[in-house]
mmCIF file of C-alpha atoms in Angstrom:
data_model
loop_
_atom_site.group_PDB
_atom_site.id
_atom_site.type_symbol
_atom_site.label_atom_id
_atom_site.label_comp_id
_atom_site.label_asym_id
_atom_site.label_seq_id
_atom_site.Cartn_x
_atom_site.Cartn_y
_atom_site.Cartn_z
ATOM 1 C CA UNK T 842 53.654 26.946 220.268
ATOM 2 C CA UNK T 843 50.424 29.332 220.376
ATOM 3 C CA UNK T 844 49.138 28.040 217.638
ATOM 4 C CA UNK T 845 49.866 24.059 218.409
ATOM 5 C CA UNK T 846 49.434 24.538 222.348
ATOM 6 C CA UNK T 847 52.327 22.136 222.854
ATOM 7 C CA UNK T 848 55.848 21.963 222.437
ATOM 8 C CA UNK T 849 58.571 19.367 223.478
ATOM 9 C CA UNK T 850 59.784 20.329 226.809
ATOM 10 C CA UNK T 851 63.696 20.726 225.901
ATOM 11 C CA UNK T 852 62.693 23.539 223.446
ATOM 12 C CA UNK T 853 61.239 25.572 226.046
ATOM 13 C CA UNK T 854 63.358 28.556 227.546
ATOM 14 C CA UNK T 855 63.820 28.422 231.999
ATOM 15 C CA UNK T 856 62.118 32.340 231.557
ATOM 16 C CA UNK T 857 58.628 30.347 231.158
ATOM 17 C CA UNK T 858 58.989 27.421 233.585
ATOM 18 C CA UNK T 859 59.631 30.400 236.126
ATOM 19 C CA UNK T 860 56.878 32.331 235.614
ATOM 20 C CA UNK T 861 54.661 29.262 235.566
ATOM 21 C CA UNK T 862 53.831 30.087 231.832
ATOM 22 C CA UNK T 863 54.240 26.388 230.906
ATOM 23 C CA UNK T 864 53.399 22.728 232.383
ATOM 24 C CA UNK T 865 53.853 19.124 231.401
ATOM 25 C CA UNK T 866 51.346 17.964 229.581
ATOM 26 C CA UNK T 867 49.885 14.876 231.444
ATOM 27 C CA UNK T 868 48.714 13.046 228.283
ATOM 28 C CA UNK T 869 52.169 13.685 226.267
ATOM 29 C CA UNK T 870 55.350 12.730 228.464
ATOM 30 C CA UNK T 871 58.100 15.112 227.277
ATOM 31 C CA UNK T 872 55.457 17.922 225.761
ATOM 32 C CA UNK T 873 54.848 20.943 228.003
ATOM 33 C CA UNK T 874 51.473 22.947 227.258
ATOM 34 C CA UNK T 875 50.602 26.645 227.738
ATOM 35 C CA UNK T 876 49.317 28.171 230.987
ATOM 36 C CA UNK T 877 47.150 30.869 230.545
ATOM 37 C CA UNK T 878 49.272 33.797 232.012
ATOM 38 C CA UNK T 879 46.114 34.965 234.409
ATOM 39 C CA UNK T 880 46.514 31.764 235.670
ATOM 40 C CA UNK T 881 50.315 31.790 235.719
ATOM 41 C CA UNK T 882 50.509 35.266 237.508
ATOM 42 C CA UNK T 883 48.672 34.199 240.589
ATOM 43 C CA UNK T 884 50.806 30.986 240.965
ATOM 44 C CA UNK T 885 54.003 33.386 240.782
ATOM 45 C CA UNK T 886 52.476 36.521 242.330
ATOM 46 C CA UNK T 887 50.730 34.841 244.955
ATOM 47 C CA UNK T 888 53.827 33.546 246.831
ATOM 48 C CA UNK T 889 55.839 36.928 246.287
ATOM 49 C CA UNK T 890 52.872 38.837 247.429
ATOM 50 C CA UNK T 891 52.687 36.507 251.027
ATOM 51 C CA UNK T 892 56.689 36.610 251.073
ATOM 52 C CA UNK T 893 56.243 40.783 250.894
ATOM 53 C CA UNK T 894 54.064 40.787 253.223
ATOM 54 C CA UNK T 895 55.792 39.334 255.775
ATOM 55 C CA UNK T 896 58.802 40.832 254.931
ATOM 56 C CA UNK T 897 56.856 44.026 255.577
ATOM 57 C CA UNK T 898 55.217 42.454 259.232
ATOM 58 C CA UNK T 899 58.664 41.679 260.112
ATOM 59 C CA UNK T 900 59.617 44.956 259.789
ATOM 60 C CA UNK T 901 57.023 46.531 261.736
ATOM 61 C CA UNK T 902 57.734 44.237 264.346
ATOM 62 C CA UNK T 903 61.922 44.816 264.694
ATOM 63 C CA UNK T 904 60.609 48.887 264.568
ATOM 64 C CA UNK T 905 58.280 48.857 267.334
ATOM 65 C CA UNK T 906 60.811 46.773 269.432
ATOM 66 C CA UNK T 907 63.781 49.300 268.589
ATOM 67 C CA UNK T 908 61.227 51.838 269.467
ATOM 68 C CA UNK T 909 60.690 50.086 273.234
ATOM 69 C CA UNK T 910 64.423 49.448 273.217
ATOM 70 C CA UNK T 911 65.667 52.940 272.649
ATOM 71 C CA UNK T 912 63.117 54.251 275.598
ATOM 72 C CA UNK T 913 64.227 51.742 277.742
ATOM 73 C CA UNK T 914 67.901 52.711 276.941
ATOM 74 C CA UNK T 915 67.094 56.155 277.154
ATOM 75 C CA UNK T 916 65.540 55.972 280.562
ATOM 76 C CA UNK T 917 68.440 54.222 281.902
ATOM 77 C CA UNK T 918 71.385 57.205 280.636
ATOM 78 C CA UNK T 919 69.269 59.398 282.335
ATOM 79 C CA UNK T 920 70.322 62.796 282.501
ATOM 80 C CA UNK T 921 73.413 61.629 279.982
ATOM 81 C CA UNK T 922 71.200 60.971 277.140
ATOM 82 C CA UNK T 923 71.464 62.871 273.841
ATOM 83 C CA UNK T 924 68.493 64.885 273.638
ATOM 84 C CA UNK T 925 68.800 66.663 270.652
ATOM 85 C CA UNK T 926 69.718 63.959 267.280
ATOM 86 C CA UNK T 927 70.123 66.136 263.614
ATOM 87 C CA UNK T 928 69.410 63.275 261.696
ATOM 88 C CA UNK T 929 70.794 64.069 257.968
ATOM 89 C CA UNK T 930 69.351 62.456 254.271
ATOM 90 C CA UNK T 931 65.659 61.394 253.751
ATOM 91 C CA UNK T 932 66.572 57.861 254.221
ATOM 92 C CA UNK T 933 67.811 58.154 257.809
ATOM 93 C CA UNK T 934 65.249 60.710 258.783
ATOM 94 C CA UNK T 935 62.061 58.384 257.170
ATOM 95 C CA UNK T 936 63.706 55.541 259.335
ATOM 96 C CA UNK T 937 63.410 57.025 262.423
ATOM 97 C CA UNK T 938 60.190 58.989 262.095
ATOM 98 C CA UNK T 939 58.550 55.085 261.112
ATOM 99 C CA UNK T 940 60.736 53.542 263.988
ATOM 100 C CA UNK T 941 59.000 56.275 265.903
ATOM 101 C CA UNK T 942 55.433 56.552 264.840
ATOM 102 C CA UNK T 943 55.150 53.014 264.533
ATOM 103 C CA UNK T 944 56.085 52.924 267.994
ATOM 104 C CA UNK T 945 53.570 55.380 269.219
ATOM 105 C CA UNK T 946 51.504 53.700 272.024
ATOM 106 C CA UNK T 947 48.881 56.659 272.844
ATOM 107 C CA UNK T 948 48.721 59.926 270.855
ATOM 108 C CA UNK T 949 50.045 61.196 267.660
ATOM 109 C CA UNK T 950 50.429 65.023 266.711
ATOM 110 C CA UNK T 951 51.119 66.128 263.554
ATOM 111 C CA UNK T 952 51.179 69.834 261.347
ATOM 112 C CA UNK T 953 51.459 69.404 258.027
ATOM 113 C CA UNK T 954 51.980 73.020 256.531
ATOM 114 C CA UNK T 955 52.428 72.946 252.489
ATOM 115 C CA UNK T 956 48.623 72.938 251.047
ATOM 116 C CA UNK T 957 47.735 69.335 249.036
ATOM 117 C CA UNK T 958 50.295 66.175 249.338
ATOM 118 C CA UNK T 959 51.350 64.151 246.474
ATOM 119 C CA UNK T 960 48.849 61.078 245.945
ATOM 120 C CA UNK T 961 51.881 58.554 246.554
ATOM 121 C CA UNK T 962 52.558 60.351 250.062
ATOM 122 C CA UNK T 963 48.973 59.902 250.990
ATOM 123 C CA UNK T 964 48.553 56.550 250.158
ATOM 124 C CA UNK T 965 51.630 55.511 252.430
ATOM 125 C CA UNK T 966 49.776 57.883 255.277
ATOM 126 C CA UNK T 967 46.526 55.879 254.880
ATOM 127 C CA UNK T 968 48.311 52.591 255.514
ATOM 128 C CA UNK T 969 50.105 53.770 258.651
ATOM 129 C CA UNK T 970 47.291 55.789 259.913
ATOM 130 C CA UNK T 971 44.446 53.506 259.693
ATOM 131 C CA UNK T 972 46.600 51.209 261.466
ATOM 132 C CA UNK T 973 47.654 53.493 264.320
ATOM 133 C CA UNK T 974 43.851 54.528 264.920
ATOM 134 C CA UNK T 975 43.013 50.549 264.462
ATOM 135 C CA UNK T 976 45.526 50.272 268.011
ATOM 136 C CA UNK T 977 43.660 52.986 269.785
ATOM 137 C CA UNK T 978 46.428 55.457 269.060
ATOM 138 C CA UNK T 979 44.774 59.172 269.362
ATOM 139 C CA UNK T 980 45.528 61.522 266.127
ATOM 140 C CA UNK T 981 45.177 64.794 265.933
ATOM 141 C CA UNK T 982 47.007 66.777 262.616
ATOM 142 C CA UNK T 983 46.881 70.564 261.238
ATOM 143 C CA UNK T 984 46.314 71.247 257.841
ATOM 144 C CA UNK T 985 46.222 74.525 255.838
ATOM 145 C CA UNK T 986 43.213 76.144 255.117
ATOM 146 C CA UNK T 987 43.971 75.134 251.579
ATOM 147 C CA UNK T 988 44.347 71.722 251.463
ATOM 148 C CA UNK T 989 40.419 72.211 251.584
ATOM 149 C CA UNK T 990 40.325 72.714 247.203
ATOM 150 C CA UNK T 991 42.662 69.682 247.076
ATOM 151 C CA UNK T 992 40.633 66.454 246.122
ATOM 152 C CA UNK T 993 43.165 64.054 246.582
ATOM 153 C CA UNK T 994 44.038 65.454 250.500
ATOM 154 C CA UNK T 995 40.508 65.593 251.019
ATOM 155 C CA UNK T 996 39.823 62.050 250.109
ATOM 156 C CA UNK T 997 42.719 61.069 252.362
ATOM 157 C CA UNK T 998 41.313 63.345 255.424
ATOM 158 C CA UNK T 999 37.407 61.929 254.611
ATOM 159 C CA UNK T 1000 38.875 58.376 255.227
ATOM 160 C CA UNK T 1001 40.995 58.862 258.405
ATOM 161 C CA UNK T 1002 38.245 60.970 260.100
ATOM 162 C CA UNK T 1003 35.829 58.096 259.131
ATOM 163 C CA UNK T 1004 38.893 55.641 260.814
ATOM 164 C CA UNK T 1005 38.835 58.377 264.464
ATOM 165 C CA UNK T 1006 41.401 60.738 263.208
ATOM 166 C CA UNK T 1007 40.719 64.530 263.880
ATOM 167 C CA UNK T 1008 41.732 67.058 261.642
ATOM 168 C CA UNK T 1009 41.765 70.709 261.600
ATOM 169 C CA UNK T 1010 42.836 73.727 259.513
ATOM 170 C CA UNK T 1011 44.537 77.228 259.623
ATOM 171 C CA UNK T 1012 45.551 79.486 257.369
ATOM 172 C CA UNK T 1013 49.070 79.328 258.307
ATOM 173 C CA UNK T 1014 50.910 76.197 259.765
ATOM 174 C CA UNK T 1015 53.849 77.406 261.826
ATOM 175 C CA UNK T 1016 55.633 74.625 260.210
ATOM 176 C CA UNK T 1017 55.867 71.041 259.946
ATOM 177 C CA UNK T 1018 56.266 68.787 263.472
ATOM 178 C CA UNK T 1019 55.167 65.078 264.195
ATOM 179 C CA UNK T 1020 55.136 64.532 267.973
ATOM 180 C CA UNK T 1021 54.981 60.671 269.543
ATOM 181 C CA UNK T 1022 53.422 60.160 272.989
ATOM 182 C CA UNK T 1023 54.362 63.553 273.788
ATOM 183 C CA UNK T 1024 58.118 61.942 274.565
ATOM 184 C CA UNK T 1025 59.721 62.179 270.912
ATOM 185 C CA UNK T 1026 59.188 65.399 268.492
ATOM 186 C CA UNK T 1027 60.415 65.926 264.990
ATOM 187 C CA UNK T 1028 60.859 69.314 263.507
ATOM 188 C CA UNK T 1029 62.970 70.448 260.055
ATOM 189 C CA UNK T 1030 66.417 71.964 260.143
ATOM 190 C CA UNK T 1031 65.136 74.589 257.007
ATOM 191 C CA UNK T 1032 62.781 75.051 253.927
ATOM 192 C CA UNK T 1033 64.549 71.877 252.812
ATOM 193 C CA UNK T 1034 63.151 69.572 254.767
ATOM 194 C CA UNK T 1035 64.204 66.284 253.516
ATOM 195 C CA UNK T 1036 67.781 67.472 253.872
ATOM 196 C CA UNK T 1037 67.817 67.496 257.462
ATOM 197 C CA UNK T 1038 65.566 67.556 260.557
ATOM 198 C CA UNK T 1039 66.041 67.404 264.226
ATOM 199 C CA UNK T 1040 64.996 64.434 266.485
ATOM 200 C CA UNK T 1041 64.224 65.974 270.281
ATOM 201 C CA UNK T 1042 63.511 64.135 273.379
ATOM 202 C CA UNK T 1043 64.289 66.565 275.925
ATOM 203 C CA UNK T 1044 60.946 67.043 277.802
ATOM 204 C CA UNK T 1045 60.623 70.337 278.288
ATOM 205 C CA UNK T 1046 61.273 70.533 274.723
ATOM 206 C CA UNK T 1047 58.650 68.381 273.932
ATOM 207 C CA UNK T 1048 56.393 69.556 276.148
ATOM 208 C CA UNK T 1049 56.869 73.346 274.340
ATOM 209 C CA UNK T 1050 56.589 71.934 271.154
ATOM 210 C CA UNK T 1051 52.841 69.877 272.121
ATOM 211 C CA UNK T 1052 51.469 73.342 273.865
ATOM 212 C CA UNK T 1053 52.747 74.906 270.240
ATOM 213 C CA UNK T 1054 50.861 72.925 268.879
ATOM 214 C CA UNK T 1055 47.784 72.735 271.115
ATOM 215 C CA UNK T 1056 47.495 76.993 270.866
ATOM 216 C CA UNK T 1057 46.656 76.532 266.950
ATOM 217 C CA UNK T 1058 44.680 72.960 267.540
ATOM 218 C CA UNK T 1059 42.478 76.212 269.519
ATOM 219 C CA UNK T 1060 42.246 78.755 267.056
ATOM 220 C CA UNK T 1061 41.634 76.059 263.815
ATOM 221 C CA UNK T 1062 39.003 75.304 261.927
ATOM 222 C CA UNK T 1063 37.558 71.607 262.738
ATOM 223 C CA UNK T 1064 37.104 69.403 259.405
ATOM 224 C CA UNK T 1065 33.879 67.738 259.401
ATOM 225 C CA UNK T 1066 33.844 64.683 257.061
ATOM 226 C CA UNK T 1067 31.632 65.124 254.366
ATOM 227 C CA UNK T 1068 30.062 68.227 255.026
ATOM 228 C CA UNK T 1069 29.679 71.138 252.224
ATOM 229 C CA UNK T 1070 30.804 72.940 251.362
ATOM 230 C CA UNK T 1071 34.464 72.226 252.591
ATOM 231 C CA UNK T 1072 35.510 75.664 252.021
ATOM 232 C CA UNK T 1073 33.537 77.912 254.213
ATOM 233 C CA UNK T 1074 33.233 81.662 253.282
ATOM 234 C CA UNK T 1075 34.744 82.549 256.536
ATOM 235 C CA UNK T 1076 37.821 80.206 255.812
ATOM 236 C CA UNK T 1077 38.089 82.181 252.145
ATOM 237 C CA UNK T 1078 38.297 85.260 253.996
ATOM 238 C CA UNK T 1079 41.254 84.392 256.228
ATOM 239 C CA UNK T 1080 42.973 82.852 253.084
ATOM 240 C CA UNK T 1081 42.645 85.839 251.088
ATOM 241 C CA UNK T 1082 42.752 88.434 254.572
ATOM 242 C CA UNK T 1083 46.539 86.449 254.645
ATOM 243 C CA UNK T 1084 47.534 87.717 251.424
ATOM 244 C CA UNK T 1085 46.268 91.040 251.109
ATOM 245 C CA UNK T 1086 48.523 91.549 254.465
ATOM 246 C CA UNK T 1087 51.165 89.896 252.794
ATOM 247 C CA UNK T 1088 51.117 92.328 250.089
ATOM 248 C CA UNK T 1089 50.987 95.278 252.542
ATOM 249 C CA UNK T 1090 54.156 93.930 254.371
ATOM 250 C CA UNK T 1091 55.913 93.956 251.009
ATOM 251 C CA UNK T 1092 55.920 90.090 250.556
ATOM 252 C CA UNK T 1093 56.520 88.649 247.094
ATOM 253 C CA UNK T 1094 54.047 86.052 245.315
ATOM 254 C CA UNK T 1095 56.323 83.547 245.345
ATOM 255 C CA UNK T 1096 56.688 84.308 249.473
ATOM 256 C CA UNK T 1097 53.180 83.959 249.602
ATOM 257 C CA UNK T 1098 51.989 80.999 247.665
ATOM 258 C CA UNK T 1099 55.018 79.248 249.636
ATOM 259 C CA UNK T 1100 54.043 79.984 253.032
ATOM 260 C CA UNK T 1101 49.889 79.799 252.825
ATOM 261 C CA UNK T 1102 50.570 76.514 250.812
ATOM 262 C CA UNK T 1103 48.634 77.428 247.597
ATOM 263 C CA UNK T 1104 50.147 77.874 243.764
ATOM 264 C CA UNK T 1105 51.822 81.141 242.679
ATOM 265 C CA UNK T 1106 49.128 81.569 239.735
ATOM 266 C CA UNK T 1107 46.352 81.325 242.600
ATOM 267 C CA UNK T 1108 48.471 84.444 244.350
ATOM 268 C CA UNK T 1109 48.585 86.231 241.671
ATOM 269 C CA UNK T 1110 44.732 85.899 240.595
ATOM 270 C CA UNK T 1111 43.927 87.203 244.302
ATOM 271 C CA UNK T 1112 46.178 90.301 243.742
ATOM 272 C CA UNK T 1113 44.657 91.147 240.176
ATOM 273 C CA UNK T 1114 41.706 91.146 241.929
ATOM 274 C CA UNK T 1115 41.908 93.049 244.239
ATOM 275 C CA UNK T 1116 44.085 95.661 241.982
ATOM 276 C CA UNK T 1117 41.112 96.041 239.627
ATOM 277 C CA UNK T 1118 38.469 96.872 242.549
ATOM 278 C CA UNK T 1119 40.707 98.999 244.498
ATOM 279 C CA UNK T 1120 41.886 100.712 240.744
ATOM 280 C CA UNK T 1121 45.244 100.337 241.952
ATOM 281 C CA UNK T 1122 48.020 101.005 239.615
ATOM 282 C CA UNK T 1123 51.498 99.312 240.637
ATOM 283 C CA UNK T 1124 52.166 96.581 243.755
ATOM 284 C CA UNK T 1125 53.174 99.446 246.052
ATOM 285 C CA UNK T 1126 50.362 101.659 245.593
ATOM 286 C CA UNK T 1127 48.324 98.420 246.204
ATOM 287 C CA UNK T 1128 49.988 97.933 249.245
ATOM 288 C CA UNK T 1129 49.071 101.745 250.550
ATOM 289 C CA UNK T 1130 45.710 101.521 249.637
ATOM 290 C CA UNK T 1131 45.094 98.313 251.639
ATOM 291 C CA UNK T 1132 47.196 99.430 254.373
ATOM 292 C CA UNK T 1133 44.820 102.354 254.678
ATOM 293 C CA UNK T 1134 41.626 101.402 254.124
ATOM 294 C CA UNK T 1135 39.559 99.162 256.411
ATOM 295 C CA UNK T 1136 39.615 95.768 254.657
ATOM 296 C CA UNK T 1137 41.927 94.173 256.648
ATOM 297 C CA UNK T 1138 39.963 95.432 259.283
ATOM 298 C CA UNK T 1139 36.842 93.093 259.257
ATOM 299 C CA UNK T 1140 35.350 94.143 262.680
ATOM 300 C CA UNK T 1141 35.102 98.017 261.946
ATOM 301 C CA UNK T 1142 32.557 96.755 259.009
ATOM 302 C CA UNK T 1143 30.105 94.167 259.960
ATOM 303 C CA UNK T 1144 28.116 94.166 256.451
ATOM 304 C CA UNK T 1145 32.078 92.989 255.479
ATOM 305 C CA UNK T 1146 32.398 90.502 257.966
ATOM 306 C CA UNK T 1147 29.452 88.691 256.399
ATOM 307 C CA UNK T 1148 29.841 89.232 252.843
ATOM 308 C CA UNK T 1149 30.991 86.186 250.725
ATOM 309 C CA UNK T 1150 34.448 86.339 250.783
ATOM 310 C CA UNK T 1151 36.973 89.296 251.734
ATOM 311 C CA UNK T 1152 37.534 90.065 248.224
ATOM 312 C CA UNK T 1153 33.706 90.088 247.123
ATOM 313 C CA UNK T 1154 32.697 93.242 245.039
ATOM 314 C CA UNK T 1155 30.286 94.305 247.679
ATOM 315 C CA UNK T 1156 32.451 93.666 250.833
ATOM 316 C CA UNK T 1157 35.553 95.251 249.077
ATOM 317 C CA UNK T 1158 33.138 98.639 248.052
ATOM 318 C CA UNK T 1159 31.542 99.337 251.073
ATOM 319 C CA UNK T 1160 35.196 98.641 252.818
ATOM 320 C CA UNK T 1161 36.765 101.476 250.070
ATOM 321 C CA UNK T 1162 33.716 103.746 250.818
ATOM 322 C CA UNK T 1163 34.391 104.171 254.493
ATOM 323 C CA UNK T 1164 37.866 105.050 253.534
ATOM 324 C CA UNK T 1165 38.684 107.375 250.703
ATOM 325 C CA UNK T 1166 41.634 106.296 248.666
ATOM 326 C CA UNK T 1167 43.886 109.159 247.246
ATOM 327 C CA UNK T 1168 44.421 108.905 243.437
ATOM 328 C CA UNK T 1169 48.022 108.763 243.697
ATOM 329 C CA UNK T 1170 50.224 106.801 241.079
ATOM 330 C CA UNK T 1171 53.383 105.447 243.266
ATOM 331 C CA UNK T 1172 56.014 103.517 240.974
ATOM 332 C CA UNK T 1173 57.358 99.598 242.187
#
């Protein structure tokens, strides 16, 4: 049939008259003739893509009114209504965080603690973000400080500032929480967050939560879209400040690279580091030479304060001069 362009029309399979891969031919009653399949994928696509979209409109809709619904229920229990939902699986916690966020009317808080997000997570963020601002919705979200050497979160974050998000960054984030209208919070159960998470409407819960989150909105570090570099040296200080008094606290690299949101191999090339400038010999002895010199100590050394980065050969040799370091060899 490629090679003749026709073929009798009771020879052809149903697979190709339902992809639109074949017509009748108009000069040959009873032939069919080949579609080109760019041709054939829009007239099949096309009507699948409008269904899905739809569908998807639909949706939206039936969340935003369950959203009104369950308010207007809740105000009505009163004093009786459950405050405090564990919602269990990542199915039924995704459901009601969209029912939810779709159905934010005013202001949306969010921390995001973890470093970079997965490309396929940001892409579903855009959509309901841009569309959120687009409604006058207010965003506000906390990042890590490291999120900052991720191109594919900084992309995302360039693009919603551009759309009227804000966005700052700290080194730590207390921990993840996405807050509606100030009326509907959600926070994880444990580490393992898709396994369960809590759904709170009390309002002096929520209202705790919000000023939680307002104290490190404070003390962050404001994103401003485009600007360069992204990573100031101040911000590489506090990274690296963070795990030096990690170390001293006897934290492991794993602990570390989990909770400032940054790899383990990162960690670890901050600690060799610092071992080689210090001469430090095991992980303890590390940890006593920090403890008692005055790196961690920025304001007793302002020629520190301003050198490029905590762990810069200058800032770390004038910090080691002012405090002599015992040659002691202490075992792990």
């Amino acid at each position: 049939m490629l090679s003749t362009g026709t073929l009798p029309g009771a020879d052809v399979p149903d697979c190709l008259w339902k992809l639109s891969l074949v017509r009748e031919c108009s000069d040959s009653p009873g032939s069919v003739e080949l579609v080109p399949p760019e041709a054939a994928a829009y007239a099949t696509l096309g009507p699948l893509e409008e269904e899905l979209a739809r569908r998807r409109q639909e949706l939206l809709s039936a969340q935003a009114t369950f959203a009104a619904l369950s308010e207007a229920y809740a105000d009505a229990r009163g004093d009786r209504q459950v405050t405090v939902t564990l919602l269990t699986g990542s199915d039924l916690i995704s459901s009601a965080l969209e029912a939810a966020v779709s159905g934010c009317r005013e202001e949306l808080l969010t921390a995001q603690p973890g470093g970079g997000r997965a490309p396929h997570l940001l892409a579903e963020a855009m959509e309901r973000d841009v569309r959120l601002l687009s409604r006058g919705v207010r965003q506000r979200t906390i990042y890590q400080h490291t999120v900052r050497s991720h191109q594919a979160t900084m992309s995302y974050i360039e693009e919603i500032t551009d759309a009227g998000a804000q966005v700052r960054t700290l080194t730590e984030v207390f921990e993840r929480m996405i807050i509606c209208d100030r009326k509907i919070a959600f926070i994880p159960v444990s580490e393992e967050r898709a396994v369960a998470a809590l759904r709170v409407t009390h309002p002096g819960l929520v209202r705790f939560l919000a000023q939680f989150f307002e104290n490190a909105w404070d003390r962050a570090v404001p994103f401003v879209p485009w600007a360069a570099p992204a990573r100031s040296p101040e911000i590489t200080s506090d990274i690296q400040r963070a795990i030096l008094r990690a170390i001293v606290s006897g934290e492991t690299d794993d602990s570390i690279a989990r909770r400032l949101g940054m790899s383990r191999r990162s960690v670890a090339e901050h600690v060799r580091k610092v071992s080689l400038q210090l001469a430090s010999g095991s992980r303890a002895q590390l940890g006593y030479l920090l403890a008692t010199s005055s790196i961690l100590h920025p304001q007793e050394d302002a020629a520190t304060a301003t050198s490029p980065g905590l762990l810069g050969e200058a800032g770390i040799t004038r910090a080691h001069s002012r405090a002599p370091l015992p040659a002691v060899s202490l075992s792990d």
